[in-house]
CSV table of C-alpha atoms in Angstrom, one decimal:
chain,number,residue,atom,x,y,z
I,1,UNK,CA,-55.4,36.5,-18.1
I,2,UNK,CA,-52.2,38.4,-18.4
I,3,UNK,CA,-51.9,38.5,-14.7
I,4,UNK,CA,-52.1,34.7,-14.5
I,5,UNK,CA,-49.5,34.3,-17.2
I,6,UNK,CA,-47.2,36.7,-15.4
I,7,UNK,CA,-47.6,34.7,-12.1
I,8,UNK,CA,-46.9,31.5,-14.0
I,9,UNK,CA,-43.7,33.0,-15.5
I,10,UNK,CA,-42.6,34.2,-12.1
I,11,UNK,CA,-43.2,30.8,-10.6
I,12,UNK,CA,-41.2,29.2,-13.4
I,13,UNK,CA,-38.3,31.7,-12.9
I,14,UNK,CA,-38.3,30.9,-9.1
I,15,UNK,CA,-38.3,27.2,-9.8
I,16,UNK,CA,-35.5,27.5,-12.3
I,17,UNK,CA,-33.5,29.7,-10.0
I,18,UNK,CA,-33.9,27.2,-7.2
I,19,UNK,CA,-32.9,24.3,-9.4
I,20,UNK,CA,-29.8,26.2,-10.5
I,21,UNK,CA,-28.8,26.9,-6.9
I,22,UNK,CA,-29.3,23.2,-6.0
I,23,UNK,CA,-27.2,22.2,-9.1
I,24,UNK,CA,-24.4,24.6,-8.1
I,25,UNK,CA,-24.4,23.3,-4.6
I,26,UNK,CA,-24.2,19.7,-5.9
I,27,UNK,CA,-21.3,20.6,-8.3
I,28,UNK,CA,-19.4,22.4,-5.5
I,29,UNK,CA,-19.8,19.4,-3.2
I,30,UNK,CA,-18.5,17.0,-5.9
I,31,UNK,CA,-15.5,19.2,-6.5
I,32,UNK,CA,-14.7,19.3,-2.8
I,33,UNK,CA,-15.0,15.5,-2.6
I,34,UNK,CA,-12.8,14.9,-5.6
I,35,UNK,CA,-10.3,17.5,-4.3
I,36,UNK,CA,-10.1,15.8,-0.9
I,37,UNK,CA,-9.6,12.4,-2.5
I,38,UNK,CA,-6.8,13.9,-4.7
I,39,UNK,CA,-5.1,15.4,-1.7
I,40,UNK,CA,-5.2,12.0,0.1
I,41,UNK,CA,-3.3,10.3,-2.7
I,42,UNK,CA,-0.5,10.9,-5.1
I,43,UNK,CA,-0.2,9.1,-8.4
I,44,UNK,CA,3.0,7.3,-9.5
I,45,UNK,CA,4.4,7.4,-13.0
I,46,UNK,CA,2.7,4.1,-13.8
I,47,UNK,CA,-1.1,3.9,-14.1
I,48,UNK,CA,-3.1,4.5,-11.0
I,49,UNK,CA,-0.7,3.1,-8.5
I,50,UNK,CA,-1.1,5.3,-5.5
I,51,UNK,CA,0.7,6.1,-2.2
I,52,UNK,CA,-1.3,7.6,0.6
I,53,UNK,CA,-0.3,10.8,2.4
I,54,UNK,CA,0.1,8.7,5.6
I,55,UNK,CA,2.8,6.7,3.9
I,56,UNK,CA,4.4,9.8,2.3
I,57,UNK,CA,4.9,11.3,5.7
I,58,UNK,CA,7.3,8.4,6.5
I,59,UNK,CA,9.5,9.2,3.5
I,60,UNK,CA,12.2,11.0,5.6
I,61,UNK,CA,12.3,8.1,8.1
I,62,UNK,CA,12.4,5.5,5.4
I,63,UNK,CA,15.3,7.3,3.7
I,64,UNK,CA,17.2,7.5,6.9
I,65,UNK,CA,17.0,3.8,7.5
I,66,UNK,CA,17.4,3.0,3.8
I,67,UNK,CA,20.7,4.7,3.9
I,68,UNK,CA,21.7,2.8,7.0
I,69,UNK,CA,20.9,-0.6,5.3
I,70,UNK,CA,22.1,0.3,1.8
I,71,UNK,CA,18.5,0.5,0.5
I,72,UNK,CA,18.3,4.0,-0.9
I,73,UNK,CA,17.5,2.7,-4.4
I,74,UNK,CA,14.6,0.7,-2.9
I,75,UNK,CA,12.8,3.6,-1.1
I,76,UNK,CA,9.8,3.3,-3.5
I,77,UNK,CA,9.6,-0.4,-2.8
I,78,UNK,CA,9.6,0.2,1.0
I,79,UNK,CA,6.8,2.7,0.5
I,80,UNK,CA,4.8,0.1,-1.6
I,81,UNK,CA,5.3,-2.5,1.2
I,82,UNK,CA,4.1,0.0,3.8
I,83,UNK,CA,1.1,0.9,1.6
I,84,UNK,CA,0.0,-2.8,1.4
I,85,UNK,CA,0.7,-3.5,5.0
I,86,UNK,CA,-1.0,-0.6,6.7
I,87,UNK,CA,-1.3,2.4,4.4
I,88,UNK,CA,0.8,4.1,7.1
I,89,UNK,CA,-1.9,4.2,9.7
I,90,UNK,CA,-0.8,2.0,12.6
I,91,UNK,CA,1.9,1.9,15.2
I,92,UNK,CA,3.6,-0.9,13.2
I,93,UNK,CA,3.3,0.5,9.7
I,94,UNK,CA,5.6,-2.1,8.2
I,95,UNK,CA,3.7,-4.9,10.1
I,96,UNK,CA,7.1,-6.6,10.9
I,97,UNK,CA,6.6,-7.5,14.5
I,98,UNK,CA,7.1,-11.2,13.9
I,99,UNK,CA,10.3,-10.9,11.9
I,100,UNK,CA,13.7,-11.9,13.3
I,101,UNK,CA,15.0,-8.3,13.5
I,102,UNK,CA,12.4,-7.3,16.1
I,103,UNK,CA,14.2,-7.4,19.4
I,104,UNK,CA,12.3,-4.8,21.4
I,105,UNK,CA,8.6,-5.8,21.2
I,106,UNK,CA,6.5,-9.0,21.3
I,107,UNK,CA,6.8,-11.0,18.1
I,108,UNK,CA,3.1,-11.1,17.5
I,109,UNK,CA,0.9,-9.2,15.0
I,110,UNK,CA,0.8,-5.5,15.9
I,111,UNK,CA,3.4,-6.1,18.6
I,112,UNK,CA,5.6,-3.1,17.7
I,113,UNK,CA,4.2,0.1,19.2
I,114,UNK,CA,6.8,2.5,17.8
I,115,UNK,CA,6.3,3.5,14.1
I,116,UNK,CA,9.9,4.6,13.6
I,117,UNK,CA,11.2,1.3,15.0
I,118,UNK,CA,8.8,-0.5,12.7
I,119,UNK,CA,10.3,1.3,9.7
I,120,UNK,CA,13.8,0.4,10.9
I,121,UNK,CA,13.0,-3.3,11.3
I,122,UNK,CA,10.9,-3.4,8.1
I,123,UNK,CA,13.6,-1.9,6.0
I,124,UNK,CA,16.2,-4.2,7.5
I,125,UNK,CA,14.0,-7.3,6.9
I,126,UNK,CA,13.1,-6.3,3.3
I,127,UNK,CA,16.9,-5.8,2.7
I,128,UNK,CA,17.5,-9.3,4.0
I,129,UNK,CA,14.7,-10.7,1.8
I,130,UNK,CA,16.1,-9.0,-1.3
I,131,UNK,CA,19.6,-10.2,-0.6
I,132,UNK,CA,18.3,-13.8,0.0
I,133,UNK,CA,16.4,-13.6,-3.3
I,134,UNK,CA,19.6,-12.4,-5.1
I,135,UNK,CA,17.9,-9.2,-6.3
I,136,UNK,CA,20.3,-7.2,-8.4
I,137,UNK,CA,18.5,-3.8,-8.8
I,138,UNK,CA,15.1,-2.1,-8.4
I,139,UNK,CA,14.1,-3.2,-11.9
I,140,UNK,CA,14.7,-6.9,-11.2
I,141,UNK,CA,11.0,-7.6,-10.8
I,142,UNK,CA,11.2,-11.4,-10.8
I,143,UNK,CA,13.6,-11.3,-7.8
I,144,UNK,CA,11.6,-8.5,-6.1
I,145,UNK,CA,8.5,-10.7,-6.4
I,146,UNK,CA,10.4,-13.5,-4.7
I,147,UNK,CA,11.6,-11.2,-1.9
I,148,UNK,CA,8.2,-9.7,-1.4
I,149,UNK,CA,6.5,-13.0,-1.0
I,150,UNK,CA,9.2,-13.9,1.5
I,151,UNK,CA,8.5,-10.7,3.4
I,152,UNK,CA,5.0,-11.9,3.9
I,153,UNK,CA,5.5,-15.7,4.3
I,154,UNK,CA,8.8,-15.6,6.1
I,155,UNK,CA,12.3,-15.9,4.5
I,156,UNK,CA,12.0,-19.7,4.5
I,157,UNK,CA,9.8,-19.3,1.4
I,158,UNK,CA,12.5,-17.7,-0.6
I,159,UNK,CA,15.0,-20.6,0.0
I,160,UNK,CA,12.3,-23.1,-0.7
I,161,UNK,CA,11.1,-21.4,-3.9
I,162,UNK,CA,14.7,-21.2,-5.2
I,163,UNK,CA,15.5,-24.8,-4.4
I,164,UNK,CA,12.3,-26.3,-5.7
I,165,UNK,CA,11.1,-23.9,-8.5
I,166,UNK,CA,14.1,-21.7,-9.3
I,167,UNK,CA,12.2,-18.6,-8.1
I,168,UNK,CA,8.7,-17.0,-7.5
I,169,UNK,CA,5.4,-17.8,-9.2
I,170,UNK,CA,1.8,-17.4,-8.2
I,171,UNK,CA,1.5,-21.2,-8.3
I,172,UNK,CA,4.3,-22.0,-5.9
I,173,UNK,CA,3.2,-19.2,-3.6
I,174,UNK,CA,-0.1,-21.0,-3.3
I,175,UNK,CA,1.6,-24.4,-3.0
I,176,UNK,CA,3.8,-23.1,-0.1
I,177,UNK,CA,0.8,-21.6,1.7
I,178,UNK,CA,-1.1,-24.9,1.4
I,179,UNK,CA,1.9,-26.8,2.7
I,180,UNK,CA,2.2,-24.5,5.7
I,181,UNK,CA,-1.5,-24.7,6.4
I,182,UNK,CA,-1.3,-28.5,6.5
I,183,UNK,CA,1.9,-28.4,8.6
I,184,UNK,CA,0.4,-26.0,11.2
I,185,UNK,CA,-3.2,-27.2,11.0
I,186,UNK,CA,-4.6,-23.8,10.1
I,187,UNK,CA,-7.1,-22.6,7.5
I,188,UNK,CA,-5.0,-19.8,6.2
I,189,UNK,CA,-1.4,-18.7,5.8
I,190,UNK,CA,-0.3,-15.2,4.8
I,191,UNK,CA,-1.4,-13.6,1.5
I,192,UNK,CA,-0.9,-15.8,-1.5
I,193,UNK,CA,-1.1,-12.7,-3.7
I,194,UNK,CA,1.2,-10.5,-1.6
I,195,UNK,CA,3.8,-9.8,-4.4
I,196,UNK,CA,1.3,-8.5,-6.9
I,197,UNK,CA,-0.6,-6.7,-4.2
I,198,UNK,CA,2.5,-4.7,-3.3
I,199,UNK,CA,3.5,-4.1,-6.9
I,200,UNK,CA,0.3,-2.3,-7.5
I,201,UNK,CA,1.9,0.6,-5.6
I,202,UNK,CA,5.5,0.2,-6.8
I,203,UNK,CA,7.1,2.4,-9.4
I,204,UNK,CA,10.8,2.6,-10.4
């Protein structure tokens, strides 16, 4: 009888030991996963707005062209735009091939094949949109929203929104998109929520 009880106790110990090992492996795996996710992103000062490490590696390039186009105060905004456009993972990280400042590559989606040139063109175009929107500083969110939607739709939206509505709103962004869809006979036009999408990643 004692021998049977001893065997049972030994089996329970082995089972408990095995369960503990499996649990530790699971916890270790979870820690590794969380650590990898943390390393992939950095948090901003506001909420959970995040910039990927792929975007972070462009910071020096962004700053160089930001200085050239008098945009140093807007480096975080450029990073936010890049995050929304590509998360820094394509040859055209600013997705600005179709803009007026692209003079070296086809003016079609993904036309730019040089990431540094994309940053240069993207910073220049964003500066143009901010100027057209009459943005005064990096905290002028209403004007930044107008500029951002223009970055996505084309600068014509900025002029139209100012003339017809006095600025940006979600409603007139939708109105403009529907107007363009009807004009061009398409089923879609840009991102109606582009401004709030970018601002998820923006911090001052």
